[in-house]
Short mmCIF file of C-alpha atoms and ligand atoms in Angstrom, two decimals:
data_model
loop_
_atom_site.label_atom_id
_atom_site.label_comp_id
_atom_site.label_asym_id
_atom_site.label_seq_id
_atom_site.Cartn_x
_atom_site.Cartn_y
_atom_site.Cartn_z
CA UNK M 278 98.93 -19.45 95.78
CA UNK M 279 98.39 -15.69 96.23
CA UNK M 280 100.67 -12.82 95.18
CA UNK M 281 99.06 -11.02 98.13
CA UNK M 282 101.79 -9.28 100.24
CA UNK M 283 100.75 -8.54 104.14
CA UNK M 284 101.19 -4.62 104.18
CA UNK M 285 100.26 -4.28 107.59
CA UNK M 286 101.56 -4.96 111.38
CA UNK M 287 98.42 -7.35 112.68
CA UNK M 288 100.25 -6.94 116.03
CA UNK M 289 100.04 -2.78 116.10
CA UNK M 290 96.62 -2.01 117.65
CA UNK M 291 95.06 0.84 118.67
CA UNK M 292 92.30 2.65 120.31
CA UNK M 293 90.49 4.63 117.70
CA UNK M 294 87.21 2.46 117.08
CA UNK M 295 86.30 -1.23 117.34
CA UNK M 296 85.82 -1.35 113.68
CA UNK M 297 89.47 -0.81 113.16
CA UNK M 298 90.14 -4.79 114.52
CA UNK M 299 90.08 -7.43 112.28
CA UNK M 300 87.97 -10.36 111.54
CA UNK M 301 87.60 -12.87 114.37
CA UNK M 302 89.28 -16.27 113.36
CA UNK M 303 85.55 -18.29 114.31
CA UNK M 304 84.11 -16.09 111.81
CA UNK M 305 86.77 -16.21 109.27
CA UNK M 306 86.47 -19.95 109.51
CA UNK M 307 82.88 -20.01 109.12
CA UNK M 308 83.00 -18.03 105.53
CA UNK M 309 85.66 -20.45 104.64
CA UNK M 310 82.96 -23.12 105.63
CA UNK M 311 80.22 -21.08 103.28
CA UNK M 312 82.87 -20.88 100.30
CA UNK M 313 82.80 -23.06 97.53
CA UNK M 314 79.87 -24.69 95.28
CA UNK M 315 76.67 -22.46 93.81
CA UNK M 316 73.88 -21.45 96.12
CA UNK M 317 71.12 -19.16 95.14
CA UNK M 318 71.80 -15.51 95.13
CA UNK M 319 70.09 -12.73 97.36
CA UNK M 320 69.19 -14.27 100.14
CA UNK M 321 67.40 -17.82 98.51
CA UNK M 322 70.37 -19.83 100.30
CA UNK M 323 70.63 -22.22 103.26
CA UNK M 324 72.77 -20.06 105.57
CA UNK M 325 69.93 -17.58 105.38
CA UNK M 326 67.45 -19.62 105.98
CA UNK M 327 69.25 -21.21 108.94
CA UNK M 328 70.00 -17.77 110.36
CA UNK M 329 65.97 -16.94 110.78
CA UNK M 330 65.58 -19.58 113.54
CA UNK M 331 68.88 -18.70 115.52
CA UNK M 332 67.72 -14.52 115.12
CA UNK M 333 64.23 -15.79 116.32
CA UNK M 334 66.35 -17.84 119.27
CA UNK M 335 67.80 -14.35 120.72
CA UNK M 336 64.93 -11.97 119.49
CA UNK M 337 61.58 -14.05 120.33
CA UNK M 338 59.19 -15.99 117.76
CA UNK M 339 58.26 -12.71 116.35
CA UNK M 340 61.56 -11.80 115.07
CA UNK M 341 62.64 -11.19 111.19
CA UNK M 342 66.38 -10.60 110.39
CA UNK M 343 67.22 -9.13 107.21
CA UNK M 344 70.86 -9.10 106.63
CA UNK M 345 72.94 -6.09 104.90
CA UNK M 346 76.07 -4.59 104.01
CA UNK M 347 76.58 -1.89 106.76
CA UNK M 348 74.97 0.04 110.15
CA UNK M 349 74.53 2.89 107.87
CA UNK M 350 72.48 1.29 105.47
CA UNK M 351 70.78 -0.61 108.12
CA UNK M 352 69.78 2.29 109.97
CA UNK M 353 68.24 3.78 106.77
CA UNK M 354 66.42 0.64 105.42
CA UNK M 355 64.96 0.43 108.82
CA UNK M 356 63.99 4.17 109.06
CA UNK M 357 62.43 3.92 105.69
CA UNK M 358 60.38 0.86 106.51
CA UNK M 359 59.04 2.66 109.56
CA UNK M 360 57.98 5.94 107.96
CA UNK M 361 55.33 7.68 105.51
CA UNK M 362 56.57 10.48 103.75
CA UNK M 363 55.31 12.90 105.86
CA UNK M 364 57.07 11.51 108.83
CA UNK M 365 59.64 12.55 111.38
CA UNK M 366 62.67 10.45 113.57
CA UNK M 367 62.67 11.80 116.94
CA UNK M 368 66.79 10.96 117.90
CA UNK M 369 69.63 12.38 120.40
CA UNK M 370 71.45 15.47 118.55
CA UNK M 371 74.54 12.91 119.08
CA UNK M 372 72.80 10.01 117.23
CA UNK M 373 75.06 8.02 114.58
CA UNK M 374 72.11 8.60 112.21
CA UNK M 375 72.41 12.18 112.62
CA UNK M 376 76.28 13.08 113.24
CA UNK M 377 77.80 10.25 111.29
CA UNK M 378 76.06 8.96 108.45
CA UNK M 379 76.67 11.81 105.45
CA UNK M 380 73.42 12.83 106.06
CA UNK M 381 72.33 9.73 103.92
CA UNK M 382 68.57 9.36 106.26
CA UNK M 383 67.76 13.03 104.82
CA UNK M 384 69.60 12.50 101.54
CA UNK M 385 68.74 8.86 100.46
CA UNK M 386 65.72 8.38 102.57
CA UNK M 387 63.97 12.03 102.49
CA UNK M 388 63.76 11.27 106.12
CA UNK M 389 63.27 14.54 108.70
CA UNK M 390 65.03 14.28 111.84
CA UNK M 391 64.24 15.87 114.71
CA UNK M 392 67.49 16.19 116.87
CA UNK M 393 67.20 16.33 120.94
CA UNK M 394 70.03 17.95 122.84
CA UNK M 395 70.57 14.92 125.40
CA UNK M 396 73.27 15.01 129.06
CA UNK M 397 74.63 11.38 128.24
CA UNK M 398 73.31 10.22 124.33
CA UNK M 399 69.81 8.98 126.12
CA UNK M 400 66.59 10.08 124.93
CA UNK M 401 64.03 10.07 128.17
CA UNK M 402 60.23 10.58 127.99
CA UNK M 403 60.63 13.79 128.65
CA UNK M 404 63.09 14.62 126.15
CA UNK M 405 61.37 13.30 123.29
CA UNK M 406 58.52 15.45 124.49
CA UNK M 407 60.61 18.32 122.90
CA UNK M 408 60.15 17.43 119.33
CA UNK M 409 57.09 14.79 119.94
CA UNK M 410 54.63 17.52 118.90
CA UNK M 411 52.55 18.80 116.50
CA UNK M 412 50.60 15.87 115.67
CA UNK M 413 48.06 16.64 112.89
CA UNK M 414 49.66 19.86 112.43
CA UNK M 415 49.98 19.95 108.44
CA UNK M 416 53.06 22.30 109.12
CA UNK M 417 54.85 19.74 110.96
CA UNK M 418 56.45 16.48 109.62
CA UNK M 419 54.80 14.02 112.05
CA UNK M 420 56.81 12.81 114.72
CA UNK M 421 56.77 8.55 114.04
CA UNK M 422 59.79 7.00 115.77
CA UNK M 423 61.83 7.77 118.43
CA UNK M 424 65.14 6.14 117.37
CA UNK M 425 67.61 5.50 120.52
CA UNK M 426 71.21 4.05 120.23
CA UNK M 427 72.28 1.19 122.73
CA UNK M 428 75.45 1.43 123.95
CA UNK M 429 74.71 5.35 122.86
CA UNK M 430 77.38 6.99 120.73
CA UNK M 431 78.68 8.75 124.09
CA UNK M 432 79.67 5.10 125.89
CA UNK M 433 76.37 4.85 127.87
CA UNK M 434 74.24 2.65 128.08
CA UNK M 435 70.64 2.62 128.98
CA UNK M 436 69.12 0.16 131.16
CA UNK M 437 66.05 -2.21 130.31
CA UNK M 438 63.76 -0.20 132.26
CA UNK M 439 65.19 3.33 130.45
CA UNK M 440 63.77 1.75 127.36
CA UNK M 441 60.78 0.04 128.41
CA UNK M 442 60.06 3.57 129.66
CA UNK M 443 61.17 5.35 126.09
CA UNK M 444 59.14 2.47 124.09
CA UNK M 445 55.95 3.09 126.39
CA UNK M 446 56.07 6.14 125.73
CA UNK M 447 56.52 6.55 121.86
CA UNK M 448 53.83 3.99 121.99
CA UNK M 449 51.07 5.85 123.64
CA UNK M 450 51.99 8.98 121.40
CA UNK M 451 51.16 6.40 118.25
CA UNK M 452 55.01 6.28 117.79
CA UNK M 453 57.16 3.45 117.17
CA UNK M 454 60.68 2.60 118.56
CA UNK M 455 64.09 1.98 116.23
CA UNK M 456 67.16 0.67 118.04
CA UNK M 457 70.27 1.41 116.64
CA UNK M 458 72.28 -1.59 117.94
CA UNK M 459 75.32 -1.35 116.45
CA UNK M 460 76.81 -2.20 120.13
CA UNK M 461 73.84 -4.21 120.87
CA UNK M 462 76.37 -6.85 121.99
CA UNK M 463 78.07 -5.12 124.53
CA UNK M 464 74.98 -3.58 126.16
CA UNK M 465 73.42 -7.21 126.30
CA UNK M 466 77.52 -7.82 128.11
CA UNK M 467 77.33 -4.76 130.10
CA UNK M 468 74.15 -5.25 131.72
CA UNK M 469 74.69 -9.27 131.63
CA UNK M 470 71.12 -9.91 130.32
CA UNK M 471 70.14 -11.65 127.26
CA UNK M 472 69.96 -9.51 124.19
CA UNK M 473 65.77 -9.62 124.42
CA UNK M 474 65.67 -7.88 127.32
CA UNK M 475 66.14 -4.29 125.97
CA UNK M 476 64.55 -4.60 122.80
CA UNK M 477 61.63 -7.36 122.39
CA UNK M 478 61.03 -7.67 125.94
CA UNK M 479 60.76 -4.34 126.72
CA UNK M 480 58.77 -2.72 123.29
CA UNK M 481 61.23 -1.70 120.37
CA UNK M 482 59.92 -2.32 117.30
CA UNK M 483 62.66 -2.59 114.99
CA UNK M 484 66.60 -3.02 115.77
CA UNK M 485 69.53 -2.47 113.55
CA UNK M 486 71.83 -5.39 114.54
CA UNK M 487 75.48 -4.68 114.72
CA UNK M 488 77.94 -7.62 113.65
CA UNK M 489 80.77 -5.41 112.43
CA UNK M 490 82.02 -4.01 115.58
CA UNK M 491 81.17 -7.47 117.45
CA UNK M 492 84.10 -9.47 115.27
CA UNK M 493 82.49 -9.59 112.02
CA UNK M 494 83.93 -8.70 108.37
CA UNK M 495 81.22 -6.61 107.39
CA UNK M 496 77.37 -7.50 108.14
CA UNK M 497 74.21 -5.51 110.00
CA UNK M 498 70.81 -7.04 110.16
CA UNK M 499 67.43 -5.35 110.57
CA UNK M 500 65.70 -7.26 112.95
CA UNK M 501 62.05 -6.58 112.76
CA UNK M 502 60.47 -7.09 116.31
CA UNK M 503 57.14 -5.90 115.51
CA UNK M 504 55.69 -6.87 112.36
CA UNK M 505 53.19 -4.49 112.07
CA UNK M 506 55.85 -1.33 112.16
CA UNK M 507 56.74 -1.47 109.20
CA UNK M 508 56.40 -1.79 105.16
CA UNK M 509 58.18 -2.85 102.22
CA UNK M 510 61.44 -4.05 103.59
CA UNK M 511 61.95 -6.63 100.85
CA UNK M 512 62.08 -4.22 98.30
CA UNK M 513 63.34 -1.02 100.36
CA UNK M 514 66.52 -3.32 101.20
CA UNK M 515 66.89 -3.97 97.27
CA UNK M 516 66.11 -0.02 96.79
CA UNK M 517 68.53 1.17 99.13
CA UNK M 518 72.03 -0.76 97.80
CA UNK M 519 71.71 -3.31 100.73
CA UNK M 520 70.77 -6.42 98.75
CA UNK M 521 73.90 -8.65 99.06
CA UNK M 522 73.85 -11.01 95.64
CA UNK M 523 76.25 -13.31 98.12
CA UNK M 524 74.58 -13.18 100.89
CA UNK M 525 75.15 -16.39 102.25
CA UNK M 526 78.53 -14.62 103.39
CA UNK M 527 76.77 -12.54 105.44
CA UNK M 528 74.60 -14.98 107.05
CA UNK M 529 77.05 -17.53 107.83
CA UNK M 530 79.25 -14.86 109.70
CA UNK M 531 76.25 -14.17 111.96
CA UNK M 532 75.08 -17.73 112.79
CA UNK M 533 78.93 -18.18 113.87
CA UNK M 534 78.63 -15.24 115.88
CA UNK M 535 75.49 -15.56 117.26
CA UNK M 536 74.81 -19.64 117.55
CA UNK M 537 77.05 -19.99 120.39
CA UNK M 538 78.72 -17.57 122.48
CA UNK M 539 81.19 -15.91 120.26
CA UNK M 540 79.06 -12.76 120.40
CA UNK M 541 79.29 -13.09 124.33
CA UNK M 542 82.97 -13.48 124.70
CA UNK M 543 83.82 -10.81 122.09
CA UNK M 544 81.84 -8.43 123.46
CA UNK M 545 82.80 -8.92 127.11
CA UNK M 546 86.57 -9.07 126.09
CA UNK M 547 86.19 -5.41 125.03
CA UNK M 548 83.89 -4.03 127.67
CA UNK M 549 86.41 -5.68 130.00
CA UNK M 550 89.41 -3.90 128.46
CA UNK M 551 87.43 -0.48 128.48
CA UNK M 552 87.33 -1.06 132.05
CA UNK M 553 90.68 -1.89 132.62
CA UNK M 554 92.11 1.14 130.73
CA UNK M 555 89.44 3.53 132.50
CA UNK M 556 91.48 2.05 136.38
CA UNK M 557 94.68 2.40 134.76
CA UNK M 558 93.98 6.33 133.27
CA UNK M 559 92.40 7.22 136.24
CA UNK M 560 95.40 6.48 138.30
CA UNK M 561 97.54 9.07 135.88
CA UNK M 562 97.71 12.88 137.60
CA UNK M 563 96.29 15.42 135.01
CA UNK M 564 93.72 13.28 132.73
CA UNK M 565 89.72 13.14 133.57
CA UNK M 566 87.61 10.64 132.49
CA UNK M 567 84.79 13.22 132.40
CA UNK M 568 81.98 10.06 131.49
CA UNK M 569 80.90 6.80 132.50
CA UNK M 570 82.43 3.83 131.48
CA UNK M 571 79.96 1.47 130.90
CA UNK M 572 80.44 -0.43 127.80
CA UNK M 573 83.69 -0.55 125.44
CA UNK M 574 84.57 3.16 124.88
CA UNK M 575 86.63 5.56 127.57
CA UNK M 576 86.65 9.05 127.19
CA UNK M 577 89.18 11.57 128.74
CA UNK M 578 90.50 15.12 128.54
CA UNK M 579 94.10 15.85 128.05
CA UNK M 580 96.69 18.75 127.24
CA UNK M 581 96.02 19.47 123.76
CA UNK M 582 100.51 18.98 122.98
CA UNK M 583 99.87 15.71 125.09
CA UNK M 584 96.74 14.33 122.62
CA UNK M 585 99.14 15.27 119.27
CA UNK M 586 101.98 13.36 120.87
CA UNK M 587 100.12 9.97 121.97
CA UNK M 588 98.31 9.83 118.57
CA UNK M 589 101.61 9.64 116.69
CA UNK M 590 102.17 5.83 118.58
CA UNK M 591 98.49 5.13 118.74
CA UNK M 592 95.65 5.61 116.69
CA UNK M 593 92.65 7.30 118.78
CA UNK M 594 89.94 9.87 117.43
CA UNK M 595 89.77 13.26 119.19
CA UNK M 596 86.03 13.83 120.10
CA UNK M 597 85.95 17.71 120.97
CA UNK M 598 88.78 19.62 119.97
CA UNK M 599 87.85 22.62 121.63
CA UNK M 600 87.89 20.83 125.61
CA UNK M 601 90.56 18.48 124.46
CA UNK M 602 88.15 15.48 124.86
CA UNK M 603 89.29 12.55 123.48
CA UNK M 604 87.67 8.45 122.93
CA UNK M 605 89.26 5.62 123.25
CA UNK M 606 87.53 2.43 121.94
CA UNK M 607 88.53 -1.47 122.92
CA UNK M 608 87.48 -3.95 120.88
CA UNK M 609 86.65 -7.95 120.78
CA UNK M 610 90.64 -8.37 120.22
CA UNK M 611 92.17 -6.02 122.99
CA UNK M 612 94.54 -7.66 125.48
CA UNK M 613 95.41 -6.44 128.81
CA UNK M 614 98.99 -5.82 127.19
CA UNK M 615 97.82 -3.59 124.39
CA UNK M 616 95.74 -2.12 127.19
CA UNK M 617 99.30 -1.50 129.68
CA UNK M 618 101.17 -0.49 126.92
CA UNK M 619 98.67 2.07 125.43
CA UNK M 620 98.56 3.63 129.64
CA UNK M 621 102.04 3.33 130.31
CA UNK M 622 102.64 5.57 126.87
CA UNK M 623 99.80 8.29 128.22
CA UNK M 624 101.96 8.29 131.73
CA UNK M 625 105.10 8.97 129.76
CA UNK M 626 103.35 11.84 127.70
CA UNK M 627 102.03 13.41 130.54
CA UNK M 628 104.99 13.44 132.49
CA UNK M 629 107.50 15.50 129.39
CA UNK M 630 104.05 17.68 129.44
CA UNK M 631 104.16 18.61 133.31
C1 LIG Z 818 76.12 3.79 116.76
C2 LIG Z 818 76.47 3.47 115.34
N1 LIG Z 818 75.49 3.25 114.47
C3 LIG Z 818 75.75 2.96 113.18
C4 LIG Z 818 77.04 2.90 112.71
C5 LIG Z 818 77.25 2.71 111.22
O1 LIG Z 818 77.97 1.67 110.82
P1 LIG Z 818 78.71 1.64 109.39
O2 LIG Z 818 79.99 2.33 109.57
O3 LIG Z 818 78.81 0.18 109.15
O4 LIG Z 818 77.83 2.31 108.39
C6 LIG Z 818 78.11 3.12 113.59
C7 LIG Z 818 79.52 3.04 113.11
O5 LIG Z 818 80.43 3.58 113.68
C8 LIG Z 818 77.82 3.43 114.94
O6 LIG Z 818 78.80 3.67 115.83
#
């Protein structure tokens, strides 16, 4: 028996990100299923084999899934694979890959971004216009993929047609199309369409599969849509720290997530609860919900002593400090009580504030 102590309150949730939840119990089950014996190491195992077939169930017969650690790393082994040395990443100035990740595309990858000021997190035709450019330009590291984030890092979501539009478009430029899909789960819930429909249906090439958020312990897969996009994966995954030895852990948590509807439920619980809390903040005099609510995260503006007060009973990121814009993220384990108690609090703070 363990020595472990629980240090924690598993009933205190809050609102700062959907990585902040736990593991879901299906999942924890299935690595407890995975546990015990030998199988072979880095990927030679059954639960990665198995996984191909259920990836190539969602994704189309084209599809190759290459598990890893984290949407960081998956985001770089996939840039990587889809880029010369010479090349460029069209992306939103708010892109993960850009805002979030340490600069680890420029500093582990060498990769050149080329950041577009965006309304809403979505890159349009148009806007990628503004750094697709200079093509045979020696001066100019050569625009190759547009990379677009689904549900984008601002909580909106594009629809299949936005993308079909952005893919045929990099396309005819001789581009290619990355999908940052660390959401891809509650787009695929928001817009209630299968999970092909805005990426192989509709022309990305390569997708960085999010299991994290969706209710797993740790897990990403680059899904490769389009063979021909890109090169080396085997040995940029090894290269780039996102060989898991165990993999089979990996894989097993996303054949329980993704062979029956675990994905589904998880993902709709949270967009559910995002919409939920967006009705009940509405409803409070003083705070704006200056965005659309379209997938799991809310964001509002409140009084700055308001913000300072709320965050010491729940946790929740502040997004701009300067308008006093703050996001609120539900997750595949948010109940409608966490949901009420978390509003009711806000009410309270903004009533000592008025
Ligand atoms: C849109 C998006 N992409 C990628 C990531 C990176 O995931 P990780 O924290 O596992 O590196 C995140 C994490 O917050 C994200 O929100």
């Amino acid at each position: 028996m363990t020595d472990a102590i629980r240090r924690h309150d598993p009933l205190v949730k809050g609102f700062a990100s959907d990585n902040y939840a736990g593991v879901h119990p299906e999942i924890l089950q299935a690595l407890a299923l995975a546990n015990g014996g030998h199988q072979t190491a880095y990927g030679d195992d059954v639960y990665t084999e198995a996984l191909q077939e259920i990836f190539r169930g969602h994704f189309g017969p084209e599809a190759m899934a290459w598990p890893m650690f984290n949407g960081t790393g998956a985001n770089v082994v996939a840039l990587r694979a889809m880029t010369a040395h010479w090349e460029a990443v069209v992306c939103a100035d708010s892109a993960h890959i850009h805002t979030d990740e340490g600069g680890a595309p420029e500093r582990s990858a060498g990769l050149k971004l080329l950041p577009v000021a965006t309304p809403d997190g979505k890159l349009t035709p148009d806007l990628i216009d503004r750094q697709a450019w200079g093509f045979g330009d020696e001066h100019r590291a050569q625009p190759k993929v547009v990379s677009i984030t689904q549900t984008t890092e601002l909580g909106t979501l594009y629809t299949p047609a936005e993308i079909k539009a952005v893919c045929d478009h990099a396309h005819e430029l001789g581009m290619v199309v990355h999908l940052d899909g660390s959401r891809a789960t509650n787009a695929a819930a928001a817009l209630d369409v299968p999970l092909r429909a805005f990426t192989t249906d509709v022309g990305v090439d390569v997708l960085s599969f999010g299991g994290t958020k969706a209710g797993l312990m740790f897990g990403e897969a680059v899904v490769v849509l389009n063979p021909d996009a890109v090169r080396g994966l085997r040995y940029l995954r090894k290269s780039s720290m996102q060989l898991a030895s165990k993999m089979r852990f990996v894989s097993v948590q996303f054949e329980a997530l993704l062979a029956g509807d675990l994905w589904l439920r998880n993902a709709r619980n949270a967009n559910a609860m995002a919409q939920r809390l967006a009705v009940a903040v509405r409803g409070i005099d003083g705070v704006e919900v200056p965005r659309p609510v379209q997938a799991n995260a809310v964001f509002a503006t409140l009084p700055r002593d308001v913000i300072e007060r709320l965050q010491k009973r729940f946790r929740f990121y502040t997004w701009n400090e300067a308008t006093g814009e703050v996001r609120w993220m539900t997750a595949f384990d948010t109940t409608e009580a966490d949901v009420d108690a978390f509003a009711a609090a806000l009410a309270e703070e903004m009533d000592s504030s008025a």
